[in-house]
Tab-separated table of C-alpha atoms and ligand atoms in Angstrom:
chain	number	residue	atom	x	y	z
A	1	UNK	CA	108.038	50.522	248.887
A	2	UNK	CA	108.339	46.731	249.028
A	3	UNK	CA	106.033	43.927	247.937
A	4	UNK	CA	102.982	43.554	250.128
A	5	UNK	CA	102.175	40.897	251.478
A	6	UNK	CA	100.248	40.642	254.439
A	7	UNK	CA	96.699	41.972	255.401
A	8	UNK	CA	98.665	44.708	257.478
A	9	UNK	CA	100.116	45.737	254.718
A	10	UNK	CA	97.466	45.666	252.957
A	11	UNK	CA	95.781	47.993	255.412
A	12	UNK	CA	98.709	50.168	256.095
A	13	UNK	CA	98.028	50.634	252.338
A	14	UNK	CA	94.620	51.407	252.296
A	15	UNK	CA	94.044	48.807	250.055
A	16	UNK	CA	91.791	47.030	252.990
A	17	UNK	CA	89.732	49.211	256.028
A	18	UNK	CA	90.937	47.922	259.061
A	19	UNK	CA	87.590	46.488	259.320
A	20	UNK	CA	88.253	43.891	256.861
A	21	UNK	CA	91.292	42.991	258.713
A	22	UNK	CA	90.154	39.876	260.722
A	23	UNK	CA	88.570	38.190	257.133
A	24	UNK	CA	91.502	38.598	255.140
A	25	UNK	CA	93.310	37.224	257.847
A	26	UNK	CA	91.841	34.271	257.099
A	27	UNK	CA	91.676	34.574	253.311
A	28	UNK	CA	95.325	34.518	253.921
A	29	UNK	CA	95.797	31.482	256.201
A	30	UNK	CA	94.738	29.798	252.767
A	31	UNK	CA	96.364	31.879	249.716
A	32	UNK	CA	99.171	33.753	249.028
A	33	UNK	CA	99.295	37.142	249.431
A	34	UNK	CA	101.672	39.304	246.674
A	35	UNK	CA	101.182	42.927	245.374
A	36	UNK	CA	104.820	44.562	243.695
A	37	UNK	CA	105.177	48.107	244.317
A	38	UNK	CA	104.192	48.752	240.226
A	39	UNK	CA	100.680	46.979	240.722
A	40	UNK	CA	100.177	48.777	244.195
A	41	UNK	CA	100.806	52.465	242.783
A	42	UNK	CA	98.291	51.758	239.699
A	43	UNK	CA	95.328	50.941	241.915
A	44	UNK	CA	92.826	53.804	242.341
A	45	UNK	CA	91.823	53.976	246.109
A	46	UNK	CA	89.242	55.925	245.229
A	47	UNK	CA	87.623	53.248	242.846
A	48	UNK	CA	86.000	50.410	244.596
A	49	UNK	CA	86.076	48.172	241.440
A	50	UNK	CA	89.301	49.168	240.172
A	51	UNK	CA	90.614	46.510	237.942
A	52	UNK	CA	94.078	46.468	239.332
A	53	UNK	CA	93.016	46.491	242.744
A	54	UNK	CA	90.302	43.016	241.718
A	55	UNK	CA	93.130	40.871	240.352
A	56	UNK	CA	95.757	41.598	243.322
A	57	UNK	CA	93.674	42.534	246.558
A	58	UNK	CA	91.873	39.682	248.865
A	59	UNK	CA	88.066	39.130	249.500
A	60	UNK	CA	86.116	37.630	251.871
A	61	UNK	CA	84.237	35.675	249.021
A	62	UNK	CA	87.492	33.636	248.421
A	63	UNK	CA	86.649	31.899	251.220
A	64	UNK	CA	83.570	30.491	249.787
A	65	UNK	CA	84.106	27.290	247.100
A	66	UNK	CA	81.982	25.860	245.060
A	67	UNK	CA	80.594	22.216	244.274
A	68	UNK	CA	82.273	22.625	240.987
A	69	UNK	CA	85.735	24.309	241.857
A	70	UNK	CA	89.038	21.994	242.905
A	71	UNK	CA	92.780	21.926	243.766
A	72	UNK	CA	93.590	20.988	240.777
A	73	UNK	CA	91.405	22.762	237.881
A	74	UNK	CA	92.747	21.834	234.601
A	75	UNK	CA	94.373	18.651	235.625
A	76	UNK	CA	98.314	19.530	235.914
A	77	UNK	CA	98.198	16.114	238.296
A	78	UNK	CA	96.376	13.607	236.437
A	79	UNK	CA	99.373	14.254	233.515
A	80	UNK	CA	102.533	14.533	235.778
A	81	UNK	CA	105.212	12.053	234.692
A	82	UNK	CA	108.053	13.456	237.012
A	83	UNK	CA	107.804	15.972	239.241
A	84	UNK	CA	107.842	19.292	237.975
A	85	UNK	CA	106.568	18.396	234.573
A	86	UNK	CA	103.719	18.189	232.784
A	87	UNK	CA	103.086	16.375	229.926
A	88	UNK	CA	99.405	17.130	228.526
A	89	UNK	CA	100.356	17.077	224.479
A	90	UNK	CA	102.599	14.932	222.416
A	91	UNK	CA	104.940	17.742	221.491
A	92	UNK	CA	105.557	19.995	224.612
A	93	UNK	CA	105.757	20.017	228.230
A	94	UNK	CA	105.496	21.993	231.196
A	95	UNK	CA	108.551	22.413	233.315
A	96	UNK	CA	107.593	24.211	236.356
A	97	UNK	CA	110.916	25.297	238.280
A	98	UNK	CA	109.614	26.951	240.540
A	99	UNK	CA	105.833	28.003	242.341
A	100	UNK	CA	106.602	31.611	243.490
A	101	UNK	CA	104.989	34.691	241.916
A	102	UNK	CA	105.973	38.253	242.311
A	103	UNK	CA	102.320	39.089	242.526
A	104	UNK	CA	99.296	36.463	243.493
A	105	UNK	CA	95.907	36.696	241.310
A	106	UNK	CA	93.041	36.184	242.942
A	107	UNK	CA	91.790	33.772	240.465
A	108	UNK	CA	94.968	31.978	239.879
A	109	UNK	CA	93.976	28.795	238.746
A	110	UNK	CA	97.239	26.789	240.414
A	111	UNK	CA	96.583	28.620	243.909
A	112	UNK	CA	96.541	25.676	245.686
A	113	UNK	CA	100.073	25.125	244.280
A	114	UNK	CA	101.905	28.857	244.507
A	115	UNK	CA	103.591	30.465	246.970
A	116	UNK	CA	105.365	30.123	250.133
A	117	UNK	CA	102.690	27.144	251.368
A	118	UNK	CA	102.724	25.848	247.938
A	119	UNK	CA	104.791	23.206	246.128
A	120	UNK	CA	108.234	25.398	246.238
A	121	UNK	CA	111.189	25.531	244.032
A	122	UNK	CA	112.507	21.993	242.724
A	123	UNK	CA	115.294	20.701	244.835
A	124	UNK	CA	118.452	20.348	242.184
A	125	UNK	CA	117.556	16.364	242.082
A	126	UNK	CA	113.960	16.213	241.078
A	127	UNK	CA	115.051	19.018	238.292
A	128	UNK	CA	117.464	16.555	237.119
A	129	UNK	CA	115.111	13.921	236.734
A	130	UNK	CA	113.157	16.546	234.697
A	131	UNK	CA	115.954	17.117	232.669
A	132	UNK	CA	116.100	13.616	231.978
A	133	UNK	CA	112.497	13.005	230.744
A	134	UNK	CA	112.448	15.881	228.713
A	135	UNK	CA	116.200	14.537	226.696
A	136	UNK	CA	114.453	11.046	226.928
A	137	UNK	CA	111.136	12.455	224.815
A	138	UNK	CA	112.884	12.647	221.702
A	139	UNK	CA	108.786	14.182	220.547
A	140	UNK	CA	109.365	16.894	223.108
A	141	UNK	CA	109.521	19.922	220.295
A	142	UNK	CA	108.678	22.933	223.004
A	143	UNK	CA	109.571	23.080	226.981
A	144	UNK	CA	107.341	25.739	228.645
A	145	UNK	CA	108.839	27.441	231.612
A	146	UNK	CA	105.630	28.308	233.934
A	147	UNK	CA	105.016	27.932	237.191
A	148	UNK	CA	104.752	29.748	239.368
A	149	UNK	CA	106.422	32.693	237.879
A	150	UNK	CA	109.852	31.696	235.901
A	151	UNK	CA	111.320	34.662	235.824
A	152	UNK	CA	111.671	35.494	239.512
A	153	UNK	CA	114.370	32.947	239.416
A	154	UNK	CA	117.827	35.163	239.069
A	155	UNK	CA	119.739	35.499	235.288
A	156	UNK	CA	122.386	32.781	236.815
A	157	UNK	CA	119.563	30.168	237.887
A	158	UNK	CA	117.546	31.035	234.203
A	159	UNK	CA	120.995	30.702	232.289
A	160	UNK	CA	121.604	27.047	233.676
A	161	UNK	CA	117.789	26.117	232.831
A	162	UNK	CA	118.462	27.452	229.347
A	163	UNK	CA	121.894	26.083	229.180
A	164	UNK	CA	120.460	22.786	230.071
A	165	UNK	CA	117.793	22.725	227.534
A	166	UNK	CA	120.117	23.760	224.773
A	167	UNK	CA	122.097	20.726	225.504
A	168	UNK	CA	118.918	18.559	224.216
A	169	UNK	CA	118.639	18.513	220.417
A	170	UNK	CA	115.124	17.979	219.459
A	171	UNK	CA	113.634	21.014	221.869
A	172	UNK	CA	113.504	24.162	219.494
A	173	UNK	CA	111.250	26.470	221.438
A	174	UNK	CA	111.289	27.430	224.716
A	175	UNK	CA	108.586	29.832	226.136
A	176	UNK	CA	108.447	31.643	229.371
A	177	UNK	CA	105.057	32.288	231.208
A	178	UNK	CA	105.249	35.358	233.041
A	179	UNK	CA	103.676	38.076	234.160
A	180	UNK	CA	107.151	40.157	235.278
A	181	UNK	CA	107.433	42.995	232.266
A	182	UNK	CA	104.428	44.186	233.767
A	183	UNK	CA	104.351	43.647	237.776
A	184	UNK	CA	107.989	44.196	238.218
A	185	UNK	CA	109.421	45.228	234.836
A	186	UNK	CA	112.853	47.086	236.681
A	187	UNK	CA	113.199	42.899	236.487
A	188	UNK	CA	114.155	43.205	232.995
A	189	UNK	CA	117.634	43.853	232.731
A	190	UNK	CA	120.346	43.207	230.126
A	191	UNK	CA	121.329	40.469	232.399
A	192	UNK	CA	117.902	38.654	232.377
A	193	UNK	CA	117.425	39.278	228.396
A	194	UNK	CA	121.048	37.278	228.130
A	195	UNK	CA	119.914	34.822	230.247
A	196	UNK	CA	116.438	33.781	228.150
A	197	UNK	CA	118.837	33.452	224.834
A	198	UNK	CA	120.469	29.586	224.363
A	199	UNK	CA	122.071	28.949	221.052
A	200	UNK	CA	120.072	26.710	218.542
A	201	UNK	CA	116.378	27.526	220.463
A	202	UNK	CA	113.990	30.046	219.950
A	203	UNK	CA	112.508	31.599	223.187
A	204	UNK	CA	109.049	33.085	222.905
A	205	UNK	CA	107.462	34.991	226.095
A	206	UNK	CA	103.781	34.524	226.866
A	207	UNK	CA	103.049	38.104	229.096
A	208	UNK	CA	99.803	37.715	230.958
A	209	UNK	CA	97.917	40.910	231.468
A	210	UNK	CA	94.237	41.172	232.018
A	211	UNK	CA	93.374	45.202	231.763
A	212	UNK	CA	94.930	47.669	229.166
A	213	UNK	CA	96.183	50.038	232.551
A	214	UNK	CA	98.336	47.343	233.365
A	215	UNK	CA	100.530	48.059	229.986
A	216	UNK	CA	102.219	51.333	231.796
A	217	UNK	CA	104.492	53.136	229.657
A	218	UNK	CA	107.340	51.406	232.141
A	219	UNK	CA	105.714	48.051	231.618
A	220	UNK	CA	105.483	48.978	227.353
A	221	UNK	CA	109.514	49.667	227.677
A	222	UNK	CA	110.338	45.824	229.436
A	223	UNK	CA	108.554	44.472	226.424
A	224	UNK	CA	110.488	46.786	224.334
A	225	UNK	CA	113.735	45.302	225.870
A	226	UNK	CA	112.722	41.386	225.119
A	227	UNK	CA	111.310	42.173	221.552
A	228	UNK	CA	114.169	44.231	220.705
A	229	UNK	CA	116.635	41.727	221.760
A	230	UNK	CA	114.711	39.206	219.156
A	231	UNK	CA	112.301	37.410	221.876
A	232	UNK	CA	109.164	36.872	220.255
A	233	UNK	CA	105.660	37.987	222.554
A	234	UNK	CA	102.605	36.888	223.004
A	235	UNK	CA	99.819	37.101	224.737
A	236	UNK	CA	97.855	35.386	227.486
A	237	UNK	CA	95.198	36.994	229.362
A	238	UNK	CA	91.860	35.335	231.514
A	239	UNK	CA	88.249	36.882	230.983
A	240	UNK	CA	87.439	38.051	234.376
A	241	UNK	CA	83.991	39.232	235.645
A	242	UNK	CA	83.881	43.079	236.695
A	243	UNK	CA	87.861	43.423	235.351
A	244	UNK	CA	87.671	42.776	231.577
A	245	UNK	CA	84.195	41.148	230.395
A	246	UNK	CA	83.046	44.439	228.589
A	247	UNK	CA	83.836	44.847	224.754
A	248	UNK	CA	85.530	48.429	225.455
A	249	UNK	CA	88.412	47.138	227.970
A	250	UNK	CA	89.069	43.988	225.997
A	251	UNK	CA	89.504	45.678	222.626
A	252	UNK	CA	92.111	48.542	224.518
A	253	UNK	CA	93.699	45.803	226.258
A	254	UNK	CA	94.298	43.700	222.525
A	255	UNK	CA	95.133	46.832	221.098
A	256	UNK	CA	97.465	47.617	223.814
A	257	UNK	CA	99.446	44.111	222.926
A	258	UNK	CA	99.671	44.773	219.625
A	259	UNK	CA	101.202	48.517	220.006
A	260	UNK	CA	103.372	46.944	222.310
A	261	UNK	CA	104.452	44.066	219.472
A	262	UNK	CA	103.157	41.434	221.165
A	263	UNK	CA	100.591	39.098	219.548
A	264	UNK	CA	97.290	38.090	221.033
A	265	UNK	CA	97.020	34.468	221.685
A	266	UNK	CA	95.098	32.980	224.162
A	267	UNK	CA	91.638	34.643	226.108
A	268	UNK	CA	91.289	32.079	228.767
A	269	UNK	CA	87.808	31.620	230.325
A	270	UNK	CA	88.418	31.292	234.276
A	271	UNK	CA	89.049	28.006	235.232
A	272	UNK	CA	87.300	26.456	238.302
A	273	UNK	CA	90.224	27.284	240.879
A	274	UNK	CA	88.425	27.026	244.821
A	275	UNK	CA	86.832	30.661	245.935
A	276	UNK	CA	86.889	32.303	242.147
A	277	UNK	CA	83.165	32.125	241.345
A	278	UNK	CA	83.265	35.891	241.829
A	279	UNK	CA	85.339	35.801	238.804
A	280	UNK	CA	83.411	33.436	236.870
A	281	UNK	CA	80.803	34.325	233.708
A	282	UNK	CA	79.282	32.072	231.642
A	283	UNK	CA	81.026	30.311	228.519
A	284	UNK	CA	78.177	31.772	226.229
A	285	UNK	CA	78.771	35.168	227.883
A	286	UNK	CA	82.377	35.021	227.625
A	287	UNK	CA	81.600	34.061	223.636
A	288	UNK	CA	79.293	36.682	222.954
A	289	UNK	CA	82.376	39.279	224.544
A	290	UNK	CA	84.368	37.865	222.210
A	291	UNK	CA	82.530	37.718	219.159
A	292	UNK	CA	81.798	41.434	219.132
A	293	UNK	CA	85.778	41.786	218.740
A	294	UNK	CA	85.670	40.725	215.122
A	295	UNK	CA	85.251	43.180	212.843
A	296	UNK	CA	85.419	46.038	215.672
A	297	UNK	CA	89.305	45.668	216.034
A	298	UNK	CA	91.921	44.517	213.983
A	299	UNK	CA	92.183	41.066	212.760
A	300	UNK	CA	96.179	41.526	214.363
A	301	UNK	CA	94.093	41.619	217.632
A	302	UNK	CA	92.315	39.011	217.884
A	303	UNK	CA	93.195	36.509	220.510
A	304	UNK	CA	91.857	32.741	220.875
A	305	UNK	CA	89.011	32.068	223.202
A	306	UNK	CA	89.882	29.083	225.437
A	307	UNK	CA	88.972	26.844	227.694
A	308	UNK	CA	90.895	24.412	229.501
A	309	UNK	CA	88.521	21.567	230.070
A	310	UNK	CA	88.605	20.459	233.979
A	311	UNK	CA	90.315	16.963	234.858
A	312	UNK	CA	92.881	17.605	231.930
A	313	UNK	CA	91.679	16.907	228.986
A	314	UNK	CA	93.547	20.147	227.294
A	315	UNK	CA	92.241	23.465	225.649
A	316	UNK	CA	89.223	23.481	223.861
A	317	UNK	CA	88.704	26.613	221.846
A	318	UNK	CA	85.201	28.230	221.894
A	319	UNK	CA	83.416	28.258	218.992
A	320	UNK	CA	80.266	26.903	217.268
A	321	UNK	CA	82.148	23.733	216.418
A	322	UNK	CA	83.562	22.615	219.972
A	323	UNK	CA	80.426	24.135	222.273
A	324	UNK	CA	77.071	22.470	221.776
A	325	UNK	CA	74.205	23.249	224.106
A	326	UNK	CA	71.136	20.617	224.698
A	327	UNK	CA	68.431	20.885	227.352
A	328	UNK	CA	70.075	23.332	229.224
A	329	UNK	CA	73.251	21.821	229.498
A	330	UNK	CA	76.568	22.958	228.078
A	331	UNK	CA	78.925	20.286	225.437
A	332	UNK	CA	82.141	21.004	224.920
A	333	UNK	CA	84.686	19.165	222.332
A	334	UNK	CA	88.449	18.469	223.379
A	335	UNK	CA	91.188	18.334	220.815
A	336	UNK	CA	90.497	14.155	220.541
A	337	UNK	CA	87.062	14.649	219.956
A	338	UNK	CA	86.090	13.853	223.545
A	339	UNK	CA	82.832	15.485	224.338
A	340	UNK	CA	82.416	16.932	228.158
A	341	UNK	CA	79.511	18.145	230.274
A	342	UNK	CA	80.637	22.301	231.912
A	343	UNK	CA	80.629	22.823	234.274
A	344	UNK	CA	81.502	19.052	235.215
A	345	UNK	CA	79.009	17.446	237.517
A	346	UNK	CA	80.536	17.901	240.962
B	1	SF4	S1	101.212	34.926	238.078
B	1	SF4	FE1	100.216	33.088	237.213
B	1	SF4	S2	100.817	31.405	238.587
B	1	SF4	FE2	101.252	33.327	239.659
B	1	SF4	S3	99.436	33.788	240.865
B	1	SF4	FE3	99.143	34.837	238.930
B	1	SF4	S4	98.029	33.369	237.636
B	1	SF4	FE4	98.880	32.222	239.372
């Protein structure tokens, strides 16, 4: 089987009646359309809310957006430099290489920017000019590789990147978004593992998963691979209504991490990407979820609750001392002591 990627597919698949053919049509005149052969043989046909089948599979309902939701939900723009980076902190950046995903979420909050419609790979000039800001930054202490999905790009094309930033003294760290250990883990290859290594830097991988099922024992042995090779893991995952917002699946899928030697480190509530409200729950829903972790798993799995506060003003972590609520209406603190309205008035 191959990745599918149309609403035929889709329906050849029975992961769509035939019925729902002419809507997701249309879904897919505006998103990307991506499920790998891994992600398509975990779904449960038989389970109309299976969690695999949520993140992966169009709706109708993405067609609907909301006063609050835009392009551009946490602000990559407003904080773009040079093309292809994104410069939000003092002491790291974003280089985004490329805006191609092996799989496309549903709530993906840079849809408007992936796949084949979106901003595509950077042409060999503009990532030179990245290159350049990033060795001109001498404050620039951690390049993150994100995207899009980094590691679609082939061992050769991740060896130069790496190659490249190793030639820049002051970057230490280099971490890799991805979701591939899990959607396509036959990805991870000796090759690949090579490839993420640069003398002199430390390379961390951030796996997003969002439901323990997702950690198949095949997707468990990929992580293996990285962590054995000295690649330190971590966590990101987003708090999604009706595929992780109950205190049973989020505690298996922190535990999960953990077993697997990967840390929890960020719980992201859903940012306000167009046609995700379906997604969506509440900040002091998402908090409650979170606070019945403590004490019911271990401290080891404990990730951060964030949010990343729309028009770019960074992650705020929620907790008593950034979220305030007054009159009905929601506070929240960024890291400059900034206070901002959520949702932001449209
Ligand atoms: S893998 Fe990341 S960038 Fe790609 S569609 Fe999913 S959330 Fe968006």
């Amino acid at each position: 089987m191959s990745t599918l990627r149309t609403p035929k597919d889709l329906a050849d698949n029975e992961l769509i009646t035939p019925g729902q053919l002419a809507e997701i049509e249309r879904v897919a005149e505006q998103y990307a359309i991506a499920i790998s052969p891994a992600m398509a043989a975990l779904i449960d046909r038989n389970d109309p809310n299976d969690p695999i089948a949520l993140q992966f599979v169009p709706k109708a309902s993405e067609l609907t957006t909301t006063s609050e939701e835009r392009a551009d939900p946490i602000g990559d723009l407003v904080h773009s430099p040079v093309e292809g980076i994104v410069h939000r902190y003092p002491d790291r950046v974003l280089l985004k290489a490329v805006h191609v995903c092996p799989v496309y979420c549903r709530f993906c909050f840079r849809r408007e920017m992936v796949g084949p419609q979106g901003l595509g790979t950077l042409s060999p000039e503009a990532l030179d000019k990245a290159f350049a800001y990033i060795a001109d930054h001498p404050e620039i202490w951690e390049v993150i590789l994100t995207g899009g999905d980094p590691l679609v790009l082939s061992p050769r094309r991740l060896s130069e990147l790496m190659q490249r930033l190793a030639a820049i003294d002051h970057v230490k760290i280099v971490r890799f978004h991805t979701r591939v250990p899990v959607v396509e883990p036959e990805r991870i290859d000796e090759a690949l593992i090579v490839a993420l290594k640069a003398s002199g830097k430390t390379t961390y991988v951030a796996l997003h998963a969002n439901h323990p099922r997702e950690l198949t024992p095949v997707a468990r042995k990929s992580c293996a691979k990285l962590v054995d090779a000295g690649i330190v893991m971590l966590s990101q995952s987003v708090l999604l209504k009706g595929i992780n917002d109950n205190p049973d699946t989020l505690a298996a899928l922190m535990r999960a991490f953990v077993e697997t030697r990967i840390k929890p480190y960020y719980l992201h509530h859903p940012d306000l990407a167009p046609g995700t409200s379906h997604f969506r729950l509440s900040l002091e829903e998402g908090r409650a979820l979170v606070a019945g972790l403590r004490g019911r798993i271990s401290g080891l799995c404990q990730p951060t609750y964030v949010l990343d506060i729309p028009g770019g003003y960074g992650k705020a972590v929620i907790a008593p001392d950034t979220l305030s609520e007054k009159g009905g209406c929601t506070t929240i603190s960024d890291y400059q002591g900034g206070n901002h309205t959520y949702p932001p008035e449209a």
